[in-house]
Amino acid sequence: MAKNLVFLVVSAVIAAFSVELVSAQDKAEGKKIYLTYCAACHGESGKGDGLAAGSMAVKPADHTNGEVMNKQSDQFLFDIISKGGAAVQKSPMMPGWGGQLKENQIRDVVAYIRSLATPPYKPPKQ
Ligand code: HEC
């Protein structure tokens, strides 16, 4: 009985630790990609103040603003990043990245964008 309990506690700790590890990895990868491909327009801190954004008719959103960003579904973020603004009836100034980035890289970027939001993003309960 006590042995089972120890086993349960140990596996719970390992499971929690590996989940944390995986999501930290995703965010770190996503951040690299964001700084490389996205910061020119979205800004290094994601506030939509990148160098190229100044002259645009439709400005990128502030990715640190949870009030705005938390309303967007993961699917919407994935689609606009992968296919570009025009494909989702948004500004064509947002390029599509499906050609350069693999699906899992786009998911990493979405995880990174989520981590910028204040108030923090809470995934919908399934
Ligand atoms: C050439 C400038 C440019 C680059 C580079 C760019 N974006 Fe955008 N992005 C935009 C603009 C402009 C919008 C606003 C579209 C609209 O609201 O109609 C946008 C919109 C978005 C949105 C929807 C929320 C918002 O900000 O309005 C996401 C998410 C996004 N971009 C992610 C990315 C990611 C991730 C990358 C890098 C892989 C990237 N963008 C690179 C210009 C850019």
PDB file of C-alpha atoms and ligand atoms in Angstrom, residues 33-34 37-38 40-42 56 58-61 63 69 72 76-77 80-81 90-91 93-95 97 101 109 113, ligand 1:
ATOM      1  CA  ILE A  33      11.970  31.781 -34.651  1.00  0.00           C
ATOM      2  CA  TYR A  34      10.022  34.885 -33.573  1.00  0.00           C
ATOM      3  CA  TYR A  37      11.320  35.962 -38.770  1.00  0.00           C
ATOM      4  CA  CYS A  38       8.720  38.020 -36.961  1.00  0.00           C
ATOM      5  CA  ALA A  40      10.937  43.051 -37.941  1.00  0.00           C
ATOM      6  CA  CYS A  41       7.210  43.765 -37.886  1.00  0.00           C
ATOM      7  CA  HIS A  42       5.972  42.470 -34.543  1.00  0.00           C
ATOM      8  CA  MET A  56       1.797  49.729 -42.509  1.00  0.00           C
ATOM      9  CA  VAL A  58      -2.943  47.768 -40.642  1.00  0.00           C
ATOM     10  CA  LYS A  59      -0.615  47.409 -37.688  1.00  0.00           C
ATOM     11  CA  PRO A  60       0.197  44.062 -36.108  1.00  0.00           C
ATOM     12  CA  ALA A  61      -1.528  43.516 -32.760  1.00  0.00           C
ATOM     13  CA  HIS A  63       1.088  40.168 -28.679  1.00  0.00           C
ATOM     14  CA  MET A  69      -4.639  37.852 -27.958  1.00  0.00           C
ATOM     15  CA  GLN A  72      -7.757  34.200 -30.640  1.00  0.00           C
ATOM     16  CA  PHE A  76      -6.548  30.950 -35.805  1.00  0.00           C
ATOM     17  CA  LEU A  77      -2.974  31.769 -34.749  1.00  0.00           C
ATOM     18  CA  ILE A  80      -2.564  33.142 -39.952  1.00  0.00           C
ATOM     19  CA  ILE A  81       1.081  32.229 -39.295  1.00  0.00           C
ATOM     20  CA  LYS A  90      -6.696  39.922 -42.590  1.00  0.00           C
ATOM     21  CA  SER A  91      -4.002  42.243 -43.925  1.00  0.00           C
ATOM     22  CA  MET A  93       1.112  42.492 -45.050  1.00  0.00           C
ATOM     23  CA  MET A  94       1.236  39.482 -42.733  1.00  0.00           C
ATOM     24  CA  PRO A  95       3.131  36.914 -44.838  1.00  0.00           C
ATOM     25  CA  TRP A  97       5.251  31.055 -43.267  1.00  0.00           C
ATOM     26  CA  LEU A 101       8.485  26.771 -41.096  1.00  0.00           C
ATOM     27  CA  VAL A 109       5.909  30.056 -32.104  1.00  0.00           C
ATOM     28  CA  ILE A 113       3.265  34.100 -28.372  1.00  0.00           C
TER      29      ILE A 113
HETATM   30  C1  HEC B   1       6.222  42.015 -42.985  1.00  0.00           C
HETATM   31  C2  HEC B   1       5.690  42.209 -41.649  1.00  0.00           C
HETATM   32  C3  HEC B   1       5.325  40.979 -40.851  1.00  0.00           C
HETATM   33  C4  HEC B   1       6.113  39.887 -40.552  1.00  0.00           C
HETATM   34  C5  HEC B   1       7.550  39.651 -40.938  1.00  0.00           C
HETATM   35  C6  HEC B   1       5.301  39.015 -39.714  1.00  0.00           C
HETATM   36  N1  HEC B   1       4.069  39.561 -39.521  1.00  0.00           N
HETATM   37 FE1  HEC B   1       2.558  38.780 -38.415  1.00  0.00          FE
HETATM   38  N2  HEC B   1       1.342  40.328 -38.927  1.00  0.00           N
HETATM   39  C7  HEC B   1       1.728  41.427 -39.674  1.00  0.00           C
HETATM   40  C8  HEC B   1       0.600  42.351 -39.784  1.00  0.00           C
HETATM   41  C9  HEC B   1       0.607  43.700 -40.511  1.00  0.00           C
HETATM   42  C10 HEC B   1      -0.468  41.752 -39.076  1.00  0.00           C
HETATM   43  C11 HEC B   1      -1.881  42.342 -38.866  1.00  0.00           C
HETATM   44  C12 HEC B   1      -2.877  41.664 -39.781  1.00  0.00           C
HETATM   45  C13 HEC B   1      -4.264  42.224 -39.584  1.00  0.00           C
HETATM   46  O1  HEC B   1      -4.663  42.471 -38.443  1.00  0.00           O
HETATM   47  O2  HEC B   1      -4.955  42.419 -40.594  1.00  0.00           O
HETATM   48  C14 HEC B   1       0.047  40.485 -38.549  1.00  0.00           C
HETATM   49  C15 HEC B   1      -0.715  39.602 -37.791  1.00  0.00           C
HETATM   50  C16 HEC B   1      -0.209  38.519 -37.120  1.00  0.00           C
HETATM   51  C17 HEC B   1      -0.950  37.720 -36.160  1.00  0.00           C
HETATM   52  C18 HEC B   1      -2.401  37.934 -35.741  1.00  0.00           C
HETATM   53  C19 HEC B   1      -2.442  38.852 -34.545  1.00  0.00           C
HETATM   54  C20 HEC B   1      -1.955  40.218 -34.911  1.00  0.00           C
HETATM   55  O3  HEC B   1      -0.788  40.522 -34.589  1.00  0.00           O
HETATM   56  O4  HEC B   1      -2.709  41.001 -35.534  1.00  0.00           O
HETATM   57  C21 HEC B   1      -0.088  36.779 -35.698  1.00  0.00           C
HETATM   58  C22 HEC B   1      -0.376  35.721 -34.649  1.00  0.00           C
HETATM   59  C23 HEC B   1       1.170  36.961 -36.390  1.00  0.00           C
HETATM   60  N3  HEC B   1       1.060  38.025 -37.261  1.00  0.00           N
HETATM   61  C24 HEC B   1       2.277  36.184 -36.187  1.00  0.00           C
HETATM   62  C25 HEC B   1       3.469  36.331 -36.897  1.00  0.00           C
HETATM   63  C26 HEC B   1       4.590  35.442 -36.752  1.00  0.00           C
HETATM   64  C27 HEC B   1       4.652  34.257 -35.795  1.00  0.00           C
HETATM   65  C28 HEC B   1       5.544  35.862 -37.617  1.00  0.00           C
HETATM   66  C29 HEC B   1       6.912  35.235 -37.873  1.00  0.00           C
HETATM   67  C30 HEC B   1       6.950  33.837 -38.231  1.00  0.00           C
HETATM   68  C31 HEC B   1       5.039  37.051 -38.282  1.00  0.00           C
HETATM   69  N4  HEC B   1       3.766  37.299 -37.838  1.00  0.00           N
HETATM   70  C32 HEC B   1       5.748  37.810 -39.194  1.00  0.00           C
HETATM   71  C33 HEC B   1       2.963  41.645 -40.226  1.00  0.00           C
HETATM   72  C34 HEC B   1       4.026  40.763 -40.189  1.00  0.00           C
END
